[in-house]
Short mmCIF file of C-alpha atoms and ligand atoms in Angstrom, two decimals:
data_model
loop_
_atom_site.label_atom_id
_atom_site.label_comp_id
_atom_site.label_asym_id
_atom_site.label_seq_id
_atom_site.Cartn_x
_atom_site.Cartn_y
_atom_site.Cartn_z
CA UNK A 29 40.12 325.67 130.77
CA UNK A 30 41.25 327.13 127.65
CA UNK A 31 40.24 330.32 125.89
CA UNK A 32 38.91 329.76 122.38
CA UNK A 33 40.02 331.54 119.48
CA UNK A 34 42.32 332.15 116.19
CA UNK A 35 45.83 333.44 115.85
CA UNK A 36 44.94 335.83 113.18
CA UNK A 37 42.19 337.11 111.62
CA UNK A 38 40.57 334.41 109.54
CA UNK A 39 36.72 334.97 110.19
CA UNK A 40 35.73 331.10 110.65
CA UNK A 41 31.97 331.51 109.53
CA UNK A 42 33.76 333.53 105.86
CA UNK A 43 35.96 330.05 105.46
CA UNK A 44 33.08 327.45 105.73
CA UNK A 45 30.88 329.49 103.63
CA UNK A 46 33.82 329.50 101.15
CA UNK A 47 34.46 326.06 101.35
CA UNK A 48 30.78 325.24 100.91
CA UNK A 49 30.72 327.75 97.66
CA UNK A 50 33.92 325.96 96.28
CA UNK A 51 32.15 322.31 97.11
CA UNK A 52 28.65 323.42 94.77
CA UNK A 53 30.61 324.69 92.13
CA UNK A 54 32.80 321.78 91.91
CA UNK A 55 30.06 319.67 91.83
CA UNK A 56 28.07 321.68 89.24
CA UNK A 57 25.08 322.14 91.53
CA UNK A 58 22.73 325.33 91.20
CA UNK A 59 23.33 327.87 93.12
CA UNK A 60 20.45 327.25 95.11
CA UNK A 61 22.49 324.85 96.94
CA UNK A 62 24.67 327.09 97.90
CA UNK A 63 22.01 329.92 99.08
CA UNK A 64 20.04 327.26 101.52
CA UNK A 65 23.00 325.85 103.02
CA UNK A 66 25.27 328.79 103.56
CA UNK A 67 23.63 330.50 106.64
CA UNK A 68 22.24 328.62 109.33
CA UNK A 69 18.77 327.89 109.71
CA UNK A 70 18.36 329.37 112.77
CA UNK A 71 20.59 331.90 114.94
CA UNK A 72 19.51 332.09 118.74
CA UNK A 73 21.21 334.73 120.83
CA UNK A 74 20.33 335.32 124.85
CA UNK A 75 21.26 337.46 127.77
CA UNK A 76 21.56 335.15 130.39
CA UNK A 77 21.46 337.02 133.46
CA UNK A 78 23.42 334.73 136.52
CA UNK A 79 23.50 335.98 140.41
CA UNK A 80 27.16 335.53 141.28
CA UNK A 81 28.57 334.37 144.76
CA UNK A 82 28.78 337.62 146.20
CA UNK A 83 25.45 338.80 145.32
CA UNK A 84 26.14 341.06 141.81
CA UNK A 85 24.18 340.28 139.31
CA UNK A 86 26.47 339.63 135.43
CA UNK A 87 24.60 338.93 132.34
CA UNK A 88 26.47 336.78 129.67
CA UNK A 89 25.50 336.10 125.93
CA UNK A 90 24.94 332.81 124.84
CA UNK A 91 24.16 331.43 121.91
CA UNK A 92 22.40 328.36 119.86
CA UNK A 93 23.10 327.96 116.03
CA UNK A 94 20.78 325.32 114.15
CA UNK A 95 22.58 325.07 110.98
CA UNK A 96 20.83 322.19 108.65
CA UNK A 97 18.39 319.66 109.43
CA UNK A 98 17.39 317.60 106.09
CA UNK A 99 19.15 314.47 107.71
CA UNK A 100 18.25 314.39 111.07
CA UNK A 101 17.93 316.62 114.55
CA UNK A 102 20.31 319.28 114.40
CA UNK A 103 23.32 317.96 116.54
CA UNK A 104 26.40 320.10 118.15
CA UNK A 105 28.35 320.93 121.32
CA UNK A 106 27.92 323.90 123.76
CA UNK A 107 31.25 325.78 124.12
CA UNK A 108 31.79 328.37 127.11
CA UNK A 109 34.67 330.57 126.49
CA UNK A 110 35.20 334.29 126.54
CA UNK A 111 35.35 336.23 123.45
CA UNK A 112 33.04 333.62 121.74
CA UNK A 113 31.36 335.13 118.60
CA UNK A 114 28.12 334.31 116.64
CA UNK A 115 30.18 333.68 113.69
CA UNK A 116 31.96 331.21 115.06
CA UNK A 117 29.16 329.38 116.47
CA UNK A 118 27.77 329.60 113.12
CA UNK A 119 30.87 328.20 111.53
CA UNK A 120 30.96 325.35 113.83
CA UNK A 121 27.35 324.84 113.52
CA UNK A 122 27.57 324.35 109.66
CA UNK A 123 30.81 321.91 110.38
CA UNK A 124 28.64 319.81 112.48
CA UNK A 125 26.25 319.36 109.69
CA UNK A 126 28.44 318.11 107.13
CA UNK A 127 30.12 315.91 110.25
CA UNK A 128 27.24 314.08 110.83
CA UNK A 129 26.74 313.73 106.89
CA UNK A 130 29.49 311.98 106.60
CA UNK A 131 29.90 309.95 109.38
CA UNK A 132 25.77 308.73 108.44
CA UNK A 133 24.46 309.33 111.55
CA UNK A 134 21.29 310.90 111.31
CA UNK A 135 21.80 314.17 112.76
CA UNK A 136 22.27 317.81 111.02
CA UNK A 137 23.90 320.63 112.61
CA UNK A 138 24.31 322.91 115.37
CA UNK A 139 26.37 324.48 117.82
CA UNK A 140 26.14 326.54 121.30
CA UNK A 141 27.90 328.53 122.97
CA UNK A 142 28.34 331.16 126.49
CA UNK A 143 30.65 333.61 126.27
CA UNK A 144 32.54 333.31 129.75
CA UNK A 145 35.21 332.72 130.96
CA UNK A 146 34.48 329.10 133.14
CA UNK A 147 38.11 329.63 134.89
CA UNK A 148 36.34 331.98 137.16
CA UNK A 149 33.70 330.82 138.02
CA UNK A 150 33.01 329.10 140.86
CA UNK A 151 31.42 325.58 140.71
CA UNK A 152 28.06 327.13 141.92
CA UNK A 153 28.27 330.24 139.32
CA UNK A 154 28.92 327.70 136.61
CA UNK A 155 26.36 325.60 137.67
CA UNK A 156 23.60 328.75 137.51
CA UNK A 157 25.37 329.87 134.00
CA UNK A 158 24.73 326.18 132.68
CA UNK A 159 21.01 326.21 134.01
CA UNK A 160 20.05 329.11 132.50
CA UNK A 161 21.32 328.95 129.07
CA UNK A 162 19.34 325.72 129.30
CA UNK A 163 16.11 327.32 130.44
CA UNK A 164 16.57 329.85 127.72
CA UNK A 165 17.02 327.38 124.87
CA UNK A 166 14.55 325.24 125.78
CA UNK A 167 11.83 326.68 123.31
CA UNK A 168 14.54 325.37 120.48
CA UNK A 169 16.20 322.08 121.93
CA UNK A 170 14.41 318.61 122.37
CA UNK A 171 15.66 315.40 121.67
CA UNK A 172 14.02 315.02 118.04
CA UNK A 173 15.00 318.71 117.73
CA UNK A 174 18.16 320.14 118.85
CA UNK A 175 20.34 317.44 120.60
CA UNK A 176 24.09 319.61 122.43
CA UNK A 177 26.85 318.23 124.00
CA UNK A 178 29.99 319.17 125.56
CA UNK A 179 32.95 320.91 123.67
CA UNK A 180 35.67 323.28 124.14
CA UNK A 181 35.37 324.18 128.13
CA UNK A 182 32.16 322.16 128.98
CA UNK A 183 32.10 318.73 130.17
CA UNK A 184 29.64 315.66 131.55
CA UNK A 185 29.01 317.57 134.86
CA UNK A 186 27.79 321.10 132.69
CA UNK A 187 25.71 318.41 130.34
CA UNK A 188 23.88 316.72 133.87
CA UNK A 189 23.34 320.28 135.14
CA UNK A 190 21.18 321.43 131.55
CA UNK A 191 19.25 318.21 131.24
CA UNK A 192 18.34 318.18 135.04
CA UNK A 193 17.02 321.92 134.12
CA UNK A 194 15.19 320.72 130.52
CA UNK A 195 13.62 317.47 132.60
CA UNK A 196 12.78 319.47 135.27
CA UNK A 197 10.78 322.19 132.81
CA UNK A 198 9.19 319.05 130.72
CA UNK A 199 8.16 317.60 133.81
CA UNK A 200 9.34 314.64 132.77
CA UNK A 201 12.98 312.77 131.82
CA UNK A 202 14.02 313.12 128.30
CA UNK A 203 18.04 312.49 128.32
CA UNK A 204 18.04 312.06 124.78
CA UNK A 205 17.92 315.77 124.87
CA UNK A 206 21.66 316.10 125.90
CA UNK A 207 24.32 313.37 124.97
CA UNK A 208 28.09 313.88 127.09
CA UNK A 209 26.14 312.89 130.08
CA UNK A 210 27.35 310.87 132.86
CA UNK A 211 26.70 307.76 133.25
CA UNK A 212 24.35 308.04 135.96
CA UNK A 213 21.61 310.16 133.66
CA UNK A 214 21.87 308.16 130.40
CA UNK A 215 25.22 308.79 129.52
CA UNK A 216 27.48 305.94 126.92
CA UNK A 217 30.27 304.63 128.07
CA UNK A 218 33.66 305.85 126.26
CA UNK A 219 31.62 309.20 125.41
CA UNK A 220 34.51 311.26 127.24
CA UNK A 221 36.99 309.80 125.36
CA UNK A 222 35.31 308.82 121.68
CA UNK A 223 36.90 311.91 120.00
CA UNK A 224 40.18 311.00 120.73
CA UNK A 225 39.78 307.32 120.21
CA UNK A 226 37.99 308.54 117.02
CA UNK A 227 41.03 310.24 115.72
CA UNK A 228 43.38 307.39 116.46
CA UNK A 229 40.91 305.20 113.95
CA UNK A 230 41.53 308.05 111.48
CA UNK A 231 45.26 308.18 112.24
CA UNK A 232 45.19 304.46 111.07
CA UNK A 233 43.07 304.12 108.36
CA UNK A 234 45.72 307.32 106.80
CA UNK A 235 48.86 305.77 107.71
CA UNK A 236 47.58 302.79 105.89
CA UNK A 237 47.12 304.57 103.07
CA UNK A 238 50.35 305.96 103.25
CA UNK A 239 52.01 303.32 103.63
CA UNK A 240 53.56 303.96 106.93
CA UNK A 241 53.54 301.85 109.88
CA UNK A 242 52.27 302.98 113.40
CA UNK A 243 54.76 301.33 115.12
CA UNK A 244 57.37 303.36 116.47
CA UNK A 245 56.09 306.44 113.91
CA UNK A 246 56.57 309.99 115.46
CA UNK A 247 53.28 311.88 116.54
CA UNK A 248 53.51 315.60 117.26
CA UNK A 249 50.42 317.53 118.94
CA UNK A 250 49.38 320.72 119.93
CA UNK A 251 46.27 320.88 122.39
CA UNK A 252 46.52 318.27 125.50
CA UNK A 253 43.12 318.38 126.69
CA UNK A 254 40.01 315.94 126.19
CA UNK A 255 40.89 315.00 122.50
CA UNK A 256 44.69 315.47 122.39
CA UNK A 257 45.21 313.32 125.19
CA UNK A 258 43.40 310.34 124.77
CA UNK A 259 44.49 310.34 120.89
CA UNK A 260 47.79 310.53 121.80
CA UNK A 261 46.99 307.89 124.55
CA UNK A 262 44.96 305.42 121.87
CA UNK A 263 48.06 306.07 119.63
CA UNK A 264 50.88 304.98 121.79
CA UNK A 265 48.74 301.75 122.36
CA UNK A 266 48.99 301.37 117.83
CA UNK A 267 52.97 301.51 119.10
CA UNK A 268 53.54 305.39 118.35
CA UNK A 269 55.80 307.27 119.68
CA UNK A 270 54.88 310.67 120.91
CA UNK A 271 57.70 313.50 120.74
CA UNK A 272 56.03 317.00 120.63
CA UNK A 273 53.27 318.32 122.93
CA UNK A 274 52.15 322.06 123.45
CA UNK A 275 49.21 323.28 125.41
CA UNK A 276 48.07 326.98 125.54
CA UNK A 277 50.65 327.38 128.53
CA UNK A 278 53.84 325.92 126.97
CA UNK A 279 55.12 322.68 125.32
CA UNK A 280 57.81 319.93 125.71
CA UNK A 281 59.43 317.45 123.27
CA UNK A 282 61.59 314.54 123.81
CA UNK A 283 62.95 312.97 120.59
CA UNK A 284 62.98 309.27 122.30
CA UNK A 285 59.43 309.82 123.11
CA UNK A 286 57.05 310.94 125.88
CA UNK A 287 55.49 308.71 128.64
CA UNK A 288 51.86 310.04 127.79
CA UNK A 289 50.39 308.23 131.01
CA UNK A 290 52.66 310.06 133.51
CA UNK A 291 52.36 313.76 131.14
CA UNK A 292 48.45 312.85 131.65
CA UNK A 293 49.00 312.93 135.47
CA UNK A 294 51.71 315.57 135.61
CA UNK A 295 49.03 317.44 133.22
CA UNK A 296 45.98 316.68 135.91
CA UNK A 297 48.15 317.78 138.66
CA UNK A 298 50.26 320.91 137.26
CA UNK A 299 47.49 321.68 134.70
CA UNK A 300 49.34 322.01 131.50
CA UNK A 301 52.87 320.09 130.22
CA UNK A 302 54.98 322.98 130.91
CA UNK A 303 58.24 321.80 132.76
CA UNK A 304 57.36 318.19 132.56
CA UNK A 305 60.26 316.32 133.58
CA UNK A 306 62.99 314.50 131.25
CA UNK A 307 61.66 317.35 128.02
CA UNK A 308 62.84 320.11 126.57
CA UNK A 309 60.41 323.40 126.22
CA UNK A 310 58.87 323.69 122.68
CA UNK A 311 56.67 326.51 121.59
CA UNK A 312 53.47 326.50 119.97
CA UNK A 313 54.94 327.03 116.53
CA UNK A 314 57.97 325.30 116.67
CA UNK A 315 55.44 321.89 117.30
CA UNK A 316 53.58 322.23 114.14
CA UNK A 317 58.34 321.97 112.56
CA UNK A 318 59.12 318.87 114.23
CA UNK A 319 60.72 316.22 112.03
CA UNK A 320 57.67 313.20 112.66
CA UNK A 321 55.66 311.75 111.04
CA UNK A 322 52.08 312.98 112.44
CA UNK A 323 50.86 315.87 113.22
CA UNK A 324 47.36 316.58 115.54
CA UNK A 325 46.31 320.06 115.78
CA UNK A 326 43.85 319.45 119.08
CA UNK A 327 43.56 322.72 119.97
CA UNK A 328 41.62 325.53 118.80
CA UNK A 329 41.17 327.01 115.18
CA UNK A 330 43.77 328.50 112.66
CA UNK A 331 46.49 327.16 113.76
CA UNK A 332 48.05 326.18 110.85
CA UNK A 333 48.70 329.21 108.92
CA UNK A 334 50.35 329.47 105.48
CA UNK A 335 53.71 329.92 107.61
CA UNK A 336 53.44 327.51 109.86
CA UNK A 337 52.61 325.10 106.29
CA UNK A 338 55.67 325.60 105.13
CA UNK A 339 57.57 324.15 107.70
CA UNK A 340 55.77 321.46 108.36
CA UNK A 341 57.90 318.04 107.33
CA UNK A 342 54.88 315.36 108.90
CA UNK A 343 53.37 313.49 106.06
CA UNK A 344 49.69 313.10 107.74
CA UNK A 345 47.94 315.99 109.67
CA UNK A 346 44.75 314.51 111.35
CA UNK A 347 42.55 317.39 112.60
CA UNK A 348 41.30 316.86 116.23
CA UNK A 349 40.61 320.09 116.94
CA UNK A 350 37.85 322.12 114.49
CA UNK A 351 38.96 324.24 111.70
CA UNK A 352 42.80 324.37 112.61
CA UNK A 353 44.07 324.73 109.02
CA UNK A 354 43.80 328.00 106.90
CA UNK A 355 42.64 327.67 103.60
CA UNK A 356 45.82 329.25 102.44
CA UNK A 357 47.87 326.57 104.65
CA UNK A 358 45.66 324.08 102.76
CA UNK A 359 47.50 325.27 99.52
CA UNK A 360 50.25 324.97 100.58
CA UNK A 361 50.08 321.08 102.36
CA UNK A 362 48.27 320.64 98.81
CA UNK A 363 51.42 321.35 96.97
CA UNK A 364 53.64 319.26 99.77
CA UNK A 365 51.44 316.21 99.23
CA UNK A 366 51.04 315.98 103.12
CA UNK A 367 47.73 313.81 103.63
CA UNK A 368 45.19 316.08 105.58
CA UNK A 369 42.32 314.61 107.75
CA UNK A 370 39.86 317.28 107.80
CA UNK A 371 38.32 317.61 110.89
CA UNK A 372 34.76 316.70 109.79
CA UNK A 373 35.98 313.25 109.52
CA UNK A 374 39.13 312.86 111.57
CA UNK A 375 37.14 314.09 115.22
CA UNK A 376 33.42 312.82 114.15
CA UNK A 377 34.61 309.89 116.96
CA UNK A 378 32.48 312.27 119.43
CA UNK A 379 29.23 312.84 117.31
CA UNK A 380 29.44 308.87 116.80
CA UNK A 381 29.40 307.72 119.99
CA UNK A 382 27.10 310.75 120.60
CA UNK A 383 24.31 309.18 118.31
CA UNK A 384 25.11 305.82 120.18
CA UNK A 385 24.50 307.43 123.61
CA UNK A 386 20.57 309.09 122.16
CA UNK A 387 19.91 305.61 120.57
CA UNK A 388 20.10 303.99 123.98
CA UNK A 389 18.35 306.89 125.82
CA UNK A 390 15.43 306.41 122.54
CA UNK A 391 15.35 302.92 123.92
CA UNK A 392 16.40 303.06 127.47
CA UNK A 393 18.88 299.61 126.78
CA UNK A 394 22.28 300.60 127.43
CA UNK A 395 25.00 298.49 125.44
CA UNK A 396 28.56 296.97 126.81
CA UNK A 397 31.49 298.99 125.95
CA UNK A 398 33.19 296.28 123.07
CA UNK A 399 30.10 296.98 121.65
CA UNK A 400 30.11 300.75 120.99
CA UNK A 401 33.96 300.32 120.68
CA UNK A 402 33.37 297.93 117.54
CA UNK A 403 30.90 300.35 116.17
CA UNK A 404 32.91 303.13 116.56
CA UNK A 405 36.27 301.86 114.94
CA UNK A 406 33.39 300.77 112.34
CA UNK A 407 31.94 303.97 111.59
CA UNK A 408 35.20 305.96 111.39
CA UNK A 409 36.95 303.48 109.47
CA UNK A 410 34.00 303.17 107.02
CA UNK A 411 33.80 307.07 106.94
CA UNK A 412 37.50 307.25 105.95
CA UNK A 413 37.35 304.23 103.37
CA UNK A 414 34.77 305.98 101.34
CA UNK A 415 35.86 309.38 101.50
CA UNK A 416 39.52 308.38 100.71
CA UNK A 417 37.76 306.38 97.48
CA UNK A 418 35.34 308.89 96.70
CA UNK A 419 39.00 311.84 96.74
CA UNK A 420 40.95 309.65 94.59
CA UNK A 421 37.76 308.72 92.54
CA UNK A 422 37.37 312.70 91.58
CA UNK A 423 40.70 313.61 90.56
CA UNK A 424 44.48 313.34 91.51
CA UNK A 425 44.67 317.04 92.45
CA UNK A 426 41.56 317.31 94.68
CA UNK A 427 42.39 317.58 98.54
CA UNK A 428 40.27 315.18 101.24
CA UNK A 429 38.69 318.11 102.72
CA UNK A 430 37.40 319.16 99.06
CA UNK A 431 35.97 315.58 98.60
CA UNK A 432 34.63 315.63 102.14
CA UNK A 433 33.05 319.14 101.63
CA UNK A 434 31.34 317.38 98.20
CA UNK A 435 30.40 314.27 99.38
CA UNK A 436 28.57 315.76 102.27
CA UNK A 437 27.03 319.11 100.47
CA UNK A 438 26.16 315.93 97.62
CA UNK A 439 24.07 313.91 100.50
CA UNK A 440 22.42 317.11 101.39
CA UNK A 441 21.65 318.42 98.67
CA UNK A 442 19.83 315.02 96.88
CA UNK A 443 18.03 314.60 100.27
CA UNK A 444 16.70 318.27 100.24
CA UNK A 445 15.97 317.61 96.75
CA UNK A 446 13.71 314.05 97.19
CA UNK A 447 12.34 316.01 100.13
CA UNK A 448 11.22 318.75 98.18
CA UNK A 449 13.14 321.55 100.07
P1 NAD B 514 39.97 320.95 125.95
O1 NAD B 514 39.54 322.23 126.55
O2 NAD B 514 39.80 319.71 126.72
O3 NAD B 514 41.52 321.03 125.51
C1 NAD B 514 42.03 322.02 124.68
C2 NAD B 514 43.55 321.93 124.70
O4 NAD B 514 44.07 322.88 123.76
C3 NAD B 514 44.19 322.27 126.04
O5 NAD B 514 45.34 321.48 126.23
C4 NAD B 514 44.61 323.72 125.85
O6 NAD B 514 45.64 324.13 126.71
C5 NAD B 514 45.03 323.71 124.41
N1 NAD B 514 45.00 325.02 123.77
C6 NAD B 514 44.02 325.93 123.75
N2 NAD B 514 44.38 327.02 123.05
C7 NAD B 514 45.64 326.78 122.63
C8 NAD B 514 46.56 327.51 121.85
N3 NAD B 514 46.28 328.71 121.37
N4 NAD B 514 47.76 326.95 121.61
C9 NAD B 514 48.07 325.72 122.08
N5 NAD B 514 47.24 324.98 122.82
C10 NAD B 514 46.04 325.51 123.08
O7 NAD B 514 39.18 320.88 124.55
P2 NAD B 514 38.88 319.58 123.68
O8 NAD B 514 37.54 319.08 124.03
O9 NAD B 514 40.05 318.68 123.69
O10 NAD B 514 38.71 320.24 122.22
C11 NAD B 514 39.84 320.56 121.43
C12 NAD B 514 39.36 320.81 120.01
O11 NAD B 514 38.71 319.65 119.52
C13 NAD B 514 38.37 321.96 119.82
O12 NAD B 514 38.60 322.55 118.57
C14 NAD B 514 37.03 321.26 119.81
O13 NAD B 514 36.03 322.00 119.13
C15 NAD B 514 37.42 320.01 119.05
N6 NAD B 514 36.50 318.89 119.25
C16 NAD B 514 36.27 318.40 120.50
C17 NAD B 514 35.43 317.31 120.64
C18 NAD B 514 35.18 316.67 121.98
O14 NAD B 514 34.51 315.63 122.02
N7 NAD B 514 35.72 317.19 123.07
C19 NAD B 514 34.80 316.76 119.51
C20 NAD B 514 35.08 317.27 118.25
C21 NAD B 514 35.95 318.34 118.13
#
């Protein structure tokens, strides 16, 4: 269980909205553009009041932001970690849209959030915490509305507890309402582990581009959990070798390479990679210097400042986690001709299989797992083919996360347009 946050003092929700103003005036679109997309649609904040074990009554805040939805329902995880803000829901919330843009799945955006801490909470006190943000939000979630799903801190267990709550209030099953689920209540198989899988299709299709080979290349990350470790696990399978790991408690790096299966265990059992045996200790800086060839910030956000930047010798940087890279970093990388990922396409493996997992529940016919494998490796390497095209097609000095930023805000902005918005 990590706690969410930045380094520093970059205000998330101030970088997307500059991103999205830099994206509209790029493209030469009105202002207009700009106005409707750079606030959320909607902003939902609760007190959820939760009896604790021993009888004391806390209230936590929890939050639902609906950023966009000309292309679809609006589509986004639940995060529970303490210190959460409404701007960075609403940051995350506005990611999601342009995500789901450019992946072309038919969702827009939106994110959730409690601020608590789930480390201590028991499994019962999480269990009420999960229930009631879901009773709250139900007047705003439905699954041709508002569709959440698990992120930083929240897994398929929180996801069963808050559609049990919404089916239980509707009277009737809806699972489409929730995707992250198990399998039991209308989850997809691979769900857990599409955002890592995801990136490791994004890893490839940039390497390709590159011109480097996978095979025996040198993959640094920081962040172990959900999406750091089954990237790094998809990416030893491509025949990389993984040297550098941190987590928020520590880090180790072995130059000949790191047996990801057994740092999984020792990771399960130990919970972090702290100590593991046959590495040296690396810090969460020093990760971001190794001398590799890939970097995956899986973490949390801005963790790639301008100073970290300028150390960083990696050619690729594929962003698992959301918003890890300061625009000022992004200057810099700029200037070093590293290849960034940006995180709306590198870790949209998770909102794809997502949109697989509510198109069986739509249906109730649940497909094999080569199937939503082939789909998946489709849809990210499809995303990636015409984004890279559509950066190089621009201009030579124009970033991937510019082009992704226009392509998306483009998408949105015609379909607002033919929909009379
Ligand atoms: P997780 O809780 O499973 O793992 C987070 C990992 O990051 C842990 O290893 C933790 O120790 C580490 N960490 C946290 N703070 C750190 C810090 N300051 N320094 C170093 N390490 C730190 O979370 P996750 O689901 O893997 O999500 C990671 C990131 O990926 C988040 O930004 C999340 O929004 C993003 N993301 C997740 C998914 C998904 O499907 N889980 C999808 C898209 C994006």
């Amino acid at each position: 269980m990590v706690k969410a946050g930045s380094n520093n003092n970059v205000n998330t929700y101030e970088v997307a909205q500059q991103q999205i103003k830099h994206a509209v005036e790029q493209l030469e679109l009105s202002d207009d553009v700009y106005e409707r997309l750079k606030a959320p649609d909607r902003v939902v904040e609760v007190a959820i009041p939760v009896e604790m074990d021993d009888g004391e009554v806390r209230v936590f805040i929890g939050y639902r932001a609906q950023h966009n939805n000309v292309l679809g329902p609006y589509k986004g995880g639940i995060r529970f970690a303490p210190g959460v803000t409404a701007d960075e829901v609403k940051a995350l919330s506005i990611w999601m849209t342009f995500k789901c843009a450019i992946a072309r799945v038919p969702f827009g955006g939106g994110k959730g959030a409690v601020a608590c801490n789930p480390a201590e909470l028991s499994a019962k006190e999480l269990e009420r915490v999960s229930r009631k943000y879901m009773r709250n939000m139900v007047p705003v979630l439905g699954s041709k509305i508002d569709i959440p799903a698990p992120d930083l801190n929240t897994n398929a267990q929180v996801m069963a507890w808050m559609v049990d709550e919404y089916c239980n209030i509707q009277q009737y099953n809806d699972f489409g309402v929730i995707t992250g689920k198990p399998l039991d209540v209308g989850g997809c198989i691979g769900r857990e582990t599409a955002t890592g899988r995801g990136l490791m299709y994004a890893v490839r299709a940039a390497a390709d581009v590159k011109g480097l080979t996978l095979k025996n290349a040198k993959v640094a990350l920081q962040g172990f959990g959900n999406v750091g470790s089954n990237a790094a696990r998809s990416l030893v399978k491509q025949g990389c070798k993984v040297i550098g790991v941190t987590d928020i408690g520590g880090g180790v790096f072995n130059s000949e390479g790191i047996d990801v299966e057994s740092l999984i265990n020792y990771t399960r059992q130990t919970g972090g990679v702290k100590n593991f045996p046959g590495c040296e200790p690396i810090d969460n800086t020093s990760i971001f210097a190794l001398d590799c060839d890939i970097i995956l910030p899986t973490a949390v956000e801005n963790q790639i400042t301008a100073d970290v930047a300028r150390h960083i010798k990696a050619g690729i940087i594929a962003e698992g986690a959301n918003g890890p890279t300061t625009p000022a970093a992004d200057e810099i990388l700029k200037e070093k001709d590293v290849l960034v990922v940006p995180d709306i396409l590198a870790n949209s493996g998770g909102a794809i299989v997502s949109y697989f997992e509510w198109v069986q529940n739509n249906y109730s016919f649940y497909w094999p797992e080569a199937e939503i494998e082939k789909q998946l490796e489709q849809k990210i390497s499809e995303a990636f083919e015409h984004l890279y095209t559509y950066t190089c097609n621009c201009s030579d000095t124009i970033t991937m996360r510019e082009a992704a930023y226009m392509y998306a805000i483009k998408r949105l902005a015609d379909t607002m347009k033919i929909r009379g918005w």
